Short mmCIF file of C-alpha atoms in Angstrom, two decimals:
data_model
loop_
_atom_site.label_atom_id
_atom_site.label_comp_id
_atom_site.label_asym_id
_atom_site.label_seq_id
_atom_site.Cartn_x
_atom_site.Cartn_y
_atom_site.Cartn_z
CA UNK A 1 70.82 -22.94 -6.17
CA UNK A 2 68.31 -26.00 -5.98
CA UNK A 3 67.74 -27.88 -9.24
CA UNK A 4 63.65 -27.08 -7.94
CA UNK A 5 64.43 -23.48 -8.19
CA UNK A 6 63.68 -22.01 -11.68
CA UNK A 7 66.34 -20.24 -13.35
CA UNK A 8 65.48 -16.59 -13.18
CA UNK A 9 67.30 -15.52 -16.22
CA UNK A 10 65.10 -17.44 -18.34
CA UNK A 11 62.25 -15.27 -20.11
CA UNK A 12 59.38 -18.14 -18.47
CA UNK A 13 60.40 -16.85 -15.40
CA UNK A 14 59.17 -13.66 -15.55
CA UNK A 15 56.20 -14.26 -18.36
CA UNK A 16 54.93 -16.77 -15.48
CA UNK A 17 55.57 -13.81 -12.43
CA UNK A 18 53.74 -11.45 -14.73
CA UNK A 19 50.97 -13.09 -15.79
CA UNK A 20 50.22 -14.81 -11.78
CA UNK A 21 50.59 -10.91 -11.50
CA UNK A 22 47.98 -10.10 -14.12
CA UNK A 23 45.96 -12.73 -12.97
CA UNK A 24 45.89 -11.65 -9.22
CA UNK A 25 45.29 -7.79 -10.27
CA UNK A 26 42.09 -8.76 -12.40
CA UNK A 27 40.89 -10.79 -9.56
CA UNK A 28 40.98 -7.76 -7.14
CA UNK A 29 39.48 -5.32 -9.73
CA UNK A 30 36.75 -7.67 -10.35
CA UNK A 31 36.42 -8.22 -6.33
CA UNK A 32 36.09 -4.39 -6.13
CA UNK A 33 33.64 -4.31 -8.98
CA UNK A 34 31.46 -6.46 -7.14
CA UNK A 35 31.70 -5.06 -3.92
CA UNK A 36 30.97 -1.69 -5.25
CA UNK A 37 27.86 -3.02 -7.82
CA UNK A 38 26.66 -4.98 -4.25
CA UNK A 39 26.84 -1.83 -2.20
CA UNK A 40 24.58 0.39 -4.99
CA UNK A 41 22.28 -2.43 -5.64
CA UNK A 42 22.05 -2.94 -1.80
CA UNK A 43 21.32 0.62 -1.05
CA UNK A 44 18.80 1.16 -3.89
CA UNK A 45 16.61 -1.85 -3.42
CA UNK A 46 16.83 -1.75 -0.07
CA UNK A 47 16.13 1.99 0.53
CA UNK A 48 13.30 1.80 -2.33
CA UNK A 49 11.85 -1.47 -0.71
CA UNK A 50 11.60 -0.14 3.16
CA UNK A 51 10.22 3.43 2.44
CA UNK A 52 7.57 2.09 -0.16
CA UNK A 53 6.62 -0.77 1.89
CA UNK A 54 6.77 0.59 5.40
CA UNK A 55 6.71 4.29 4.74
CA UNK A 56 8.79 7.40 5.93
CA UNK A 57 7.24 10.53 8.10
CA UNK A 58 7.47 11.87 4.27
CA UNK A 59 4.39 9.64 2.99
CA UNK A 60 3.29 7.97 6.47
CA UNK A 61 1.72 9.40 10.10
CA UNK A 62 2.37 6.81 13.18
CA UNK A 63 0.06 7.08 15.82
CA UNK A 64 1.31 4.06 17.50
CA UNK A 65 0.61 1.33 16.02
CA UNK A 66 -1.18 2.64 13.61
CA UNK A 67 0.03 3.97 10.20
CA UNK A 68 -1.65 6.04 7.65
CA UNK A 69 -0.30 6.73 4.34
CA UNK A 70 -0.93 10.46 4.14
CA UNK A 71 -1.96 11.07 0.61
CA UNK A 72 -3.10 7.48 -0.20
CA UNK A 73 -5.42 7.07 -3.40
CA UNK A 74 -4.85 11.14 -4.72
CA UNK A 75 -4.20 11.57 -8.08
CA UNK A 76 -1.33 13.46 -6.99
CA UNK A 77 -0.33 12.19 -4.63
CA UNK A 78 3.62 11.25 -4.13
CA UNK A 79 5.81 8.50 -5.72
CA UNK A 80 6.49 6.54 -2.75
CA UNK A 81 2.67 6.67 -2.04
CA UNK A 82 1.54 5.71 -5.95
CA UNK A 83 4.39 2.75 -5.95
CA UNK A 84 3.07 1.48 -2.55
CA UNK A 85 -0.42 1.23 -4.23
CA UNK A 86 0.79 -0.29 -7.53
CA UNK A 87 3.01 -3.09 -5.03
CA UNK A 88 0.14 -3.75 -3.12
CA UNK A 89 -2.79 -4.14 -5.93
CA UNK A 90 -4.97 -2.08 -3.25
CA UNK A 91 -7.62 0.59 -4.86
CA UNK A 92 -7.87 2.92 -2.07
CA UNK A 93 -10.18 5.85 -1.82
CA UNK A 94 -8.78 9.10 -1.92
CA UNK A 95 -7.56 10.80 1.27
CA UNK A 96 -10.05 13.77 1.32
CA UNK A 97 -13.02 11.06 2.08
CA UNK A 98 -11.42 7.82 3.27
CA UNK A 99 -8.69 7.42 6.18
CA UNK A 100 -6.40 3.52 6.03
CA UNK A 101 -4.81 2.97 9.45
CA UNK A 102 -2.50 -0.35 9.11
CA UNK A 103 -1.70 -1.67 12.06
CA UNK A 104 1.12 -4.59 11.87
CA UNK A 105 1.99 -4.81 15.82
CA UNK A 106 0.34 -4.02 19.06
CA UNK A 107 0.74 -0.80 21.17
CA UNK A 108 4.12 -2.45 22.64
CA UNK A 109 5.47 -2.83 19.07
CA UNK A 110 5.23 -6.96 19.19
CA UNK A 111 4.08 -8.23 15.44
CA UNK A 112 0.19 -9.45 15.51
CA UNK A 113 -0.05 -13.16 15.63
CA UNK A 114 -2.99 -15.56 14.69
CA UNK A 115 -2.09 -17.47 17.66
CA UNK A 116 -2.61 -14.62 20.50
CA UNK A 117 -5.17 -12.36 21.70
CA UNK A 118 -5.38 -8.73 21.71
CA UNK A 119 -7.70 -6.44 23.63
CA UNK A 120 -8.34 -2.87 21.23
CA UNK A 121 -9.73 -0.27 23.85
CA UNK A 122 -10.76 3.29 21.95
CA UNK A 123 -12.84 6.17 21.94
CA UNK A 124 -15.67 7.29 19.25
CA UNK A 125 -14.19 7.85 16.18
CA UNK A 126 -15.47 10.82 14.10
CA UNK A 127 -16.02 9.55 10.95
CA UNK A 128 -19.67 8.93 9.04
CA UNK A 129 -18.44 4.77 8.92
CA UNK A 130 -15.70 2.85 10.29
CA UNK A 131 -14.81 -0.51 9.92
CA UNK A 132 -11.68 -2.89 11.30
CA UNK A 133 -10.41 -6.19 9.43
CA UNK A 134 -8.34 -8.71 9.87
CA UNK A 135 -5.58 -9.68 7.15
CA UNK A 136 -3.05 -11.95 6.21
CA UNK A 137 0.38 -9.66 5.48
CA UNK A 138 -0.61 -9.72 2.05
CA UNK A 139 -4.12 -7.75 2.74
CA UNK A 140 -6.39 -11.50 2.16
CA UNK A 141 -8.82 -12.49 4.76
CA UNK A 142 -8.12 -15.83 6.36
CA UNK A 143 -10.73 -18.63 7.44
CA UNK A 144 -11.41 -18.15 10.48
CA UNK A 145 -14.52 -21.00 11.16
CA UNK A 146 -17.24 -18.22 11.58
CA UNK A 147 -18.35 -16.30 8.98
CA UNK A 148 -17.37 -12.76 10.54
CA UNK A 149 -14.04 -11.27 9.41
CA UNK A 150 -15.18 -7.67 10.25
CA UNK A 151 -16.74 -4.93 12.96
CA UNK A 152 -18.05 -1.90 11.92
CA UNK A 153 -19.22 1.19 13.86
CA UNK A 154 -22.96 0.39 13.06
CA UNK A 155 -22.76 -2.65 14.52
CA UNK A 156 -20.44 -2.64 17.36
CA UNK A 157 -21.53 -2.40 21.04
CA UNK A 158 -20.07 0.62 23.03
CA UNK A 159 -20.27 1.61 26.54
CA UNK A 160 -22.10 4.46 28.12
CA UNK A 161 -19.57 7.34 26.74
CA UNK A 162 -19.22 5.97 23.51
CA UNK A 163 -16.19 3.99 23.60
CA UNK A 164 -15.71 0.67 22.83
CA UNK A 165 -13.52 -3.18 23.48
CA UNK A 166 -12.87 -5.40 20.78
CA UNK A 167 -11.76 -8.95 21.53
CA UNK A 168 -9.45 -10.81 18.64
CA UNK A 169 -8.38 -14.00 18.72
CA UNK A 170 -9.51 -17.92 18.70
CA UNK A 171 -11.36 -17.70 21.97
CA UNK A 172 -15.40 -16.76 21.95
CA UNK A 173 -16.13 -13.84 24.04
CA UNK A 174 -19.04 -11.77 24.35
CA UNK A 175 -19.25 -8.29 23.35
CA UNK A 176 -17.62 -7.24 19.95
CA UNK A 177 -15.35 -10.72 19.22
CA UNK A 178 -13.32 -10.52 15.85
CA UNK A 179 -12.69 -14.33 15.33
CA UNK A 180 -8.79 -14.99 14.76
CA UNK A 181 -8.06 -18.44 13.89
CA UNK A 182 -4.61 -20.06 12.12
CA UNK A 183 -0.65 -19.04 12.28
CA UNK A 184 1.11 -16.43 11.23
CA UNK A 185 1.21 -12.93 10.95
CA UNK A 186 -1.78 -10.45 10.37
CA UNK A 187 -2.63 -6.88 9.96
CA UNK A 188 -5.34 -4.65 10.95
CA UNK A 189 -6.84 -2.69 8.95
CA UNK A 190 -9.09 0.46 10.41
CA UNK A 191 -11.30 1.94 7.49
CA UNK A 192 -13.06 4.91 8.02
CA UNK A 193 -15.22 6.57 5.37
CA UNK A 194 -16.31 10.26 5.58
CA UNK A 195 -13.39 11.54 8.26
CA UNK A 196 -14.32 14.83 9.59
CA UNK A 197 -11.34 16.67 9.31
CA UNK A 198 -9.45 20.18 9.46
CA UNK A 199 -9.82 22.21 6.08
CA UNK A 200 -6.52 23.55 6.50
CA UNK A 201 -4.38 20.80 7.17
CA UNK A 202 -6.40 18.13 6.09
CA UNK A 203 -5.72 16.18 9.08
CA UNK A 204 -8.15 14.40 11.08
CA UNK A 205 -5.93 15.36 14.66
CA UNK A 206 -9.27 13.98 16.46
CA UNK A 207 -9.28 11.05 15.08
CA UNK A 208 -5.68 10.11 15.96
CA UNK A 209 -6.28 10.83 19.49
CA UNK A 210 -9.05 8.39 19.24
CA UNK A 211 -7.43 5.03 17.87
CA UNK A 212 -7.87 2.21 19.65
CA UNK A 213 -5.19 1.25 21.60
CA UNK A 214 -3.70 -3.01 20.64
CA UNK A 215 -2.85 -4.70 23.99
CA UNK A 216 -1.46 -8.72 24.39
CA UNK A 217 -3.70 -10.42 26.27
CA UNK A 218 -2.04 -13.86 25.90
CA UNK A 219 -0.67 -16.35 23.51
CA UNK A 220 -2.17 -20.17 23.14
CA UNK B 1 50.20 7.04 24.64
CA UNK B 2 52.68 6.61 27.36
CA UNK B 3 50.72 4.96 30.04
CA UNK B 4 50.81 2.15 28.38
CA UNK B 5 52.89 -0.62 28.74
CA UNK B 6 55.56 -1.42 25.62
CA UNK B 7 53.85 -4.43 24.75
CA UNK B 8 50.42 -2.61 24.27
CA UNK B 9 52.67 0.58 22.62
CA UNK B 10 53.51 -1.57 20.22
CA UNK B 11 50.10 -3.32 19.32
CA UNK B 12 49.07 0.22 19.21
CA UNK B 13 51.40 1.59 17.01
CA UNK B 14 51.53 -1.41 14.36
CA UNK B 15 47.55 -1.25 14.29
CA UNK B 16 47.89 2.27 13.78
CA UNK B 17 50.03 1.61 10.64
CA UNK B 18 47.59 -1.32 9.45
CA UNK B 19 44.99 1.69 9.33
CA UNK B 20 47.38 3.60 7.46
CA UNK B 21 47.59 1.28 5.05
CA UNK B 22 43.91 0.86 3.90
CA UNK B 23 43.33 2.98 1.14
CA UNK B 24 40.57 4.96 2.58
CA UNK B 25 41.08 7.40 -0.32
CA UNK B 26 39.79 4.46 -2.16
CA UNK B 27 36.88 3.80 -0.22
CA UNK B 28 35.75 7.55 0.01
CA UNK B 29 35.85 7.44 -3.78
CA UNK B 30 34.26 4.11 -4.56
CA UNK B 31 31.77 4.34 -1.67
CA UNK B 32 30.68 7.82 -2.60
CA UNK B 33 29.78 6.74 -6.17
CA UNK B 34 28.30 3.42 -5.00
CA UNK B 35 26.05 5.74 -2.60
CA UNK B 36 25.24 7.88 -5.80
CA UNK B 37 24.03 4.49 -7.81
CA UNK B 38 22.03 3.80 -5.20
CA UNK B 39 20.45 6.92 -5.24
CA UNK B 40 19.15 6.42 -8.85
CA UNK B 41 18.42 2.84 -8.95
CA UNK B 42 15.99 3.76 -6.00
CA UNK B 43 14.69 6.63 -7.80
CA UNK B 44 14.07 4.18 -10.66
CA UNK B 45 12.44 1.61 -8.61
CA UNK B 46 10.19 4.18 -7.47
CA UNK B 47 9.36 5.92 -10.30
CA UNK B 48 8.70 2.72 -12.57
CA UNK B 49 6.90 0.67 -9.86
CA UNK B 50 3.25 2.05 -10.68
CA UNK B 51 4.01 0.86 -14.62
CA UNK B 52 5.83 -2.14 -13.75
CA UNK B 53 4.36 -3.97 -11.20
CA UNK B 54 2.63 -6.53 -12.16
CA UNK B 55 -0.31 -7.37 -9.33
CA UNK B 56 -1.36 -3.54 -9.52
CA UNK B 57 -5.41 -3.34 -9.03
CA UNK B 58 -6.20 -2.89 -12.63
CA UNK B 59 -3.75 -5.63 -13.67
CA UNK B 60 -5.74 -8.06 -11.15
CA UNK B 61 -9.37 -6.89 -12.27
CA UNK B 62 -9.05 -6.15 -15.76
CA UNK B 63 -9.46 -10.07 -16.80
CA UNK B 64 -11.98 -9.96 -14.65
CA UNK B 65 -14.36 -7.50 -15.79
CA UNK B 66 -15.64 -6.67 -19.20
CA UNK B 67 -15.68 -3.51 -21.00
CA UNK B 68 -17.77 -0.80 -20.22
CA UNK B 69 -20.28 -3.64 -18.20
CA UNK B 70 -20.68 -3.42 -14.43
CA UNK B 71 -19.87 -6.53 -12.58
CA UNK B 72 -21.19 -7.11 -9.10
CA UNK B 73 -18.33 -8.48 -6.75
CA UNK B 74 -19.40 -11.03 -4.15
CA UNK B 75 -18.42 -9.68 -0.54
CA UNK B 76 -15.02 -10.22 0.54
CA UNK B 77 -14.47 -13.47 1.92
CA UNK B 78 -11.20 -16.00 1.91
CA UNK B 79 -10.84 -17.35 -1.14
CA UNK B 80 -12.82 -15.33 -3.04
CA UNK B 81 -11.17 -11.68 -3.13
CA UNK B 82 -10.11 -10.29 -6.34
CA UNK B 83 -8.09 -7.46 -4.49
CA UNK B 84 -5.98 -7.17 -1.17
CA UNK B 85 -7.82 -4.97 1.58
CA UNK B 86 -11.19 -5.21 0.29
CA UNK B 87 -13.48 -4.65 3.01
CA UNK B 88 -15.68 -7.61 4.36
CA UNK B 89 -18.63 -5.07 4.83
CA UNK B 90 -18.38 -3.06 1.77
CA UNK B 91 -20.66 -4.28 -1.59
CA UNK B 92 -18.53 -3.49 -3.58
CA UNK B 93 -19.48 -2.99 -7.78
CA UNK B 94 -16.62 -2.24 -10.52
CA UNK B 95 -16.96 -1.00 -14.32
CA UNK B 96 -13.94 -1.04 -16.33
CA UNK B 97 -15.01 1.36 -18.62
CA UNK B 98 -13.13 2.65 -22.06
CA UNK B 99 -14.23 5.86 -23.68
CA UNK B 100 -12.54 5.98 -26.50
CA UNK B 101 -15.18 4.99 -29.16
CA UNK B 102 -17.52 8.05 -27.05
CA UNK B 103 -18.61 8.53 -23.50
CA UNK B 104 -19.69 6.16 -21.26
CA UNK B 105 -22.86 6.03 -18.24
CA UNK B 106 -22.28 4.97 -15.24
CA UNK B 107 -25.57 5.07 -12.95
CA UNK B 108 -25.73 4.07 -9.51
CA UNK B 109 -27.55 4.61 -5.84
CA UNK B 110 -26.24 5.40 -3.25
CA UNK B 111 -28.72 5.29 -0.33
CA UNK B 112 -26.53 6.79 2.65
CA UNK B 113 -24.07 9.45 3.31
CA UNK B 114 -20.95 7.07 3.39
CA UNK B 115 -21.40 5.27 -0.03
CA UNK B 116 -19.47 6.33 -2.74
CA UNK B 117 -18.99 6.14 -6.84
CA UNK B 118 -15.44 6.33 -7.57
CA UNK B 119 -14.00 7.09 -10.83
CA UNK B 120 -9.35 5.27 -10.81
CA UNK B 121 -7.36 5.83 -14.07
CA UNK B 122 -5.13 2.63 -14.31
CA UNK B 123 -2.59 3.63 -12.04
CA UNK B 124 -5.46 3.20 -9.25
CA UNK B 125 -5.05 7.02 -8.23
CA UNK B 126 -8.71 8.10 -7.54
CA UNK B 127 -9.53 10.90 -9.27
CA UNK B 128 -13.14 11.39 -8.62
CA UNK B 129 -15.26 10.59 -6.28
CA UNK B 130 -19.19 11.37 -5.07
CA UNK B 131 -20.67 10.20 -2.22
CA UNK B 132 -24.37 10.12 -0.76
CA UNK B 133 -23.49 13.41 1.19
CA UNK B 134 -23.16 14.81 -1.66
CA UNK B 135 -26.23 14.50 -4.41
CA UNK B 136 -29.70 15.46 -3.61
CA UNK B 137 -31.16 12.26 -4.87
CA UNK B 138 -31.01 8.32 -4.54
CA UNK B 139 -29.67 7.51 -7.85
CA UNK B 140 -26.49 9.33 -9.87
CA UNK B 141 -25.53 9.07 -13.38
CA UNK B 142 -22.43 9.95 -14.67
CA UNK B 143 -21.49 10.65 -18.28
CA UNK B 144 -17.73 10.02 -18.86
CA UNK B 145 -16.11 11.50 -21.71
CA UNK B 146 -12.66 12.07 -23.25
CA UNK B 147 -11.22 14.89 -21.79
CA UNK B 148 -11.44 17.64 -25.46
CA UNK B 149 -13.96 16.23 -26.12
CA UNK B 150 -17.86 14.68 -25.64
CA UNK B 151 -19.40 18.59 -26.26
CA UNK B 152 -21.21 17.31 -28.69
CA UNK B 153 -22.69 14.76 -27.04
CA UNK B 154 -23.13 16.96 -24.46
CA UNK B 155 -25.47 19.13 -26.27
CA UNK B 156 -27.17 16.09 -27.48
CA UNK B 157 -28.15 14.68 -24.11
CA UNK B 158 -28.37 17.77 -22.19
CA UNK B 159 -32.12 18.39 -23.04
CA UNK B 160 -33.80 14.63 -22.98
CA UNK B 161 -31.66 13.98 -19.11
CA UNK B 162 -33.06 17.50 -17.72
CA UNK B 163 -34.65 15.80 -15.08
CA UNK B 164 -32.01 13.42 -14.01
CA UNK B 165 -29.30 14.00 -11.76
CA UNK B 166 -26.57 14.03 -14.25
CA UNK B 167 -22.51 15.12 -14.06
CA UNK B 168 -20.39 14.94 -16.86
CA UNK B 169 -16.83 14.06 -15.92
CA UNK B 170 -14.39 14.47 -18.02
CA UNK B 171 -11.35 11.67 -17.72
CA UNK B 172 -7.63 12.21 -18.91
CA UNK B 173 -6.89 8.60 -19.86
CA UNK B 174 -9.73 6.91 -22.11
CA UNK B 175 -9.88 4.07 -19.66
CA UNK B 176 -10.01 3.26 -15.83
CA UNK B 177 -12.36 1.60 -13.14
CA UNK B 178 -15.40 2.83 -11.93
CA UNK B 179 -16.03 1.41 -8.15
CA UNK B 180 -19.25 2.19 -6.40
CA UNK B 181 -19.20 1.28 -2.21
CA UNK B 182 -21.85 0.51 -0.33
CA UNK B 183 -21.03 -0.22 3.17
CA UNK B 184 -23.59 -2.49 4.70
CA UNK B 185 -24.04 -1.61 8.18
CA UNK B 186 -24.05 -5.19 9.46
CA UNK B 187 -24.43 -8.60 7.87
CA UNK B 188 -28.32 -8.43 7.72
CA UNK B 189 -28.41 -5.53 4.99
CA UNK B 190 -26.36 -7.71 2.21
CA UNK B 191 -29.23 -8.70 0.33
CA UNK B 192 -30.30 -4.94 -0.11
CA UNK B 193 -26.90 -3.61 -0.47
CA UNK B 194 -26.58 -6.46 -3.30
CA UNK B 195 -30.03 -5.63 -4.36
CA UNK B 196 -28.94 -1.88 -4.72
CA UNK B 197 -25.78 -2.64 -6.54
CA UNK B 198 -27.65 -5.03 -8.93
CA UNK B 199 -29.55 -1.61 -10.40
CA UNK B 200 -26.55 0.10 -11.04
CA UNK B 201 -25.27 0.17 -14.53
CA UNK B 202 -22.43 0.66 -17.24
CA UNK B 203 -22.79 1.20 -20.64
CA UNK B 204 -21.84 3.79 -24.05
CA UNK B 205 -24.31 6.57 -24.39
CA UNK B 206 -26.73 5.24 -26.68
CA UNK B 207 -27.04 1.93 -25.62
CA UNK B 208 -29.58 1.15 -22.92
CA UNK B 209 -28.74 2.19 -19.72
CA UNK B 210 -30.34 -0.70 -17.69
CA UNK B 211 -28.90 -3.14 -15.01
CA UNK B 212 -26.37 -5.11 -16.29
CA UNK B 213 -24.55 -6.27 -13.61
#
């Protein structure tokens, strides 16, 4: 036996071993507590956060890239849907006489950028008034060196069947231009007040047909 | 596992005890009831968000606007937007009106089909709403009143407005926003749209009805 080795018949042998013992379980219970408390937390939030802030086909219709919260501004309407509108600060009109189609990316899926330009091709819409805006991701308008930050169907030039090209981005063109200027991401936002739709599903299936479609034209 | 060579039988097998060992009882229990949590603390968020958050609409306008007085907003522009998604191309004019000392007016035009008078209770759900489609004339008034109550005052107006267009609504919480919309439809119609919201009006019965805004 090495005079380095304690002497393991002494009672501060073992009261040592147990308590490194003691020591070591609490660590591991606390390390389990955490892990589980990390998990719940991690699932709650981050269930709660991605189906009020992006939606589920519960509370949202795609249309590609398009989305509509179905029941938006309804006094009873669903949870998801009334926490959306409380996170946002929005004060929508209610679904039976107002249609919101959010678009965050183009028709390939790639997130809308201040710094490219887009091409939207679409067909009439069937709605009394329409309108399309640009926003920041917060839903605020950014300077854009012109004072036009909108297009609305009154005012927008269509060809010969009714359909119509909007231009967005930094670079004037003629026809219907929506002046994009900055960094950063931005949203679209198609309003249209007075949809005509079904009276049994209120559902405006026209109108989805009709959205425009969001194509890249380039990046500067 | 016999086509395998003895080294790789080996890894195998001792890999196959490491698994063993976990204690995947353990993890079935704990992960279950972590899973369960979850479940409620997302229920919660959901559920309390519309009381809770704290940028909500009528926690952004209300120290904005005064009490039962309608208040024109300026159209949408950066820098000067008191909500997110306002339209650039809507005139947009808001009431934050309180009925709790007796019903309030609300009168308003609405020159086209698409413009609206909207009646939100706090939580910004819209709970009313008229548009040009549907009145027969220019101009609207609407007499809010605690819902169980206002039949008096009912009975009191109901002969001297005759000739006005005139719709009672009755409202479950005593305050809430009204919004009237006017889309313009294009940037040379602001001045009208702005003249038309500048008639519209917000007061308690009893009190003149004129433009306030």
């Amino acid at each position: 036996m090495s005079l380095l080795t304690p002497y393991r018949s002494s009672p501060g042998f073992y009261l040592r071993r147990l308590a490194r013992l003691r020591v070591g379980r609490e660590i591991l219970r606390a390390a389990r507590v955490g892990v589980f408390l990390l998990l719940a937390l991690g699932v709650g939030f981050g269930s709660a956060w991605y189906m009020i802030g992006d939606g589920t086909p519960l509370t949202t219709r795609k249309t590609g890239p398009w989305a509509q919260w179905k029941y938006l501004g309804a006094p009873d309407t669903d949870p998801y849907t009334r926490a959306r509108m409380a996170r946002t600060g929005e004060l929508p009109v209610t679904f039976t006489h107002a249609f919101y189609f959010l678009a965050k990316t183009d028709s390939a899926g790639r997130p809308l950028r201040a710094e490219c330009r887009y091409v939207l091709r679409g067909q009439p819409l069937d709605a009394l008034w329409w309108s399309l805006a640009v926003y920041d991701t917060q839903g605020f308008l950014q300077a854009n060196g012109t004072d036009r930050y909108s297009l609305n169907s009154h005012e927008i030039l269509r060809f010969a069947d009714g359909g119509y090209r909007i231009f967005l981005g930094n670079d004037v063109r003629p026809g219907n231009w929506l002046p994009v200027k900055g960094s950063g991401e931005r949203h679209l936002l198609l309003r249209l007040y007075g949809p005509r739709v079904s009276r049994d599903t209120r559902r405006g299936g026209v109108i989805e047909a009709s959205l425009p479609r969001i194509q890249l034209e380039g990046c500067s | 596992m016999s086509w395998l060579s003895p080294s790789y039988q080996s890894a195998a097998q001792t890999e196959s005890r490491r698994l063993r060992a976990l204690p995947w009882g353990w993890l079935a229990y704990w992960g279950t009831a972590a899973l369960l949590l979850g479940g409620i603390i997302h229920i919660c968020i959901v559920l309390l968000m519309p009381y809770l958050a704290p940028q909500n609409a009528w926690a952004r306008l209300s120290p904005l606007l005064e009490t039962n007085r309608m208040a024109i907003f300026p159209l949408a522009r950066p820098g000067q937007q008191a909500l997110p998604y306002l339209s650039p191309d809507i005139g947009y004019a808001v009431c934050r009106y309180d009925v709790t000392a007796g019903p309030v007016l609300v009168r308003a035009k609405l020159p086209n089909a698409h413009s609206s008078l909207g009646l939100h209770d706090p939580l910004g759900n819209n709970f009313y709403i008229i548009t040009g489609e549907d009145v027969r004339r220019e101009e609207i008034t609407l007499v809010l009143f605690r819902r169980g109550g206002g039949e008096g005052e009912k009975k009191a107006i109901a002969p001297g407005q005759a000739k006005a267009e005139v719709i009672w609504v009755s409202v479950a919480a005593p305050q809430g926003l009204a919004v009237i919309r006017l889309p313009l439809a294009g940037r040379a119609y602001a001045a009208r749209v702005r003249s038309l919201l500048a008639q519209a009006s917000c007061a308690p019965m009893g009190q003149t009805g004129g433009s306030n805004g």
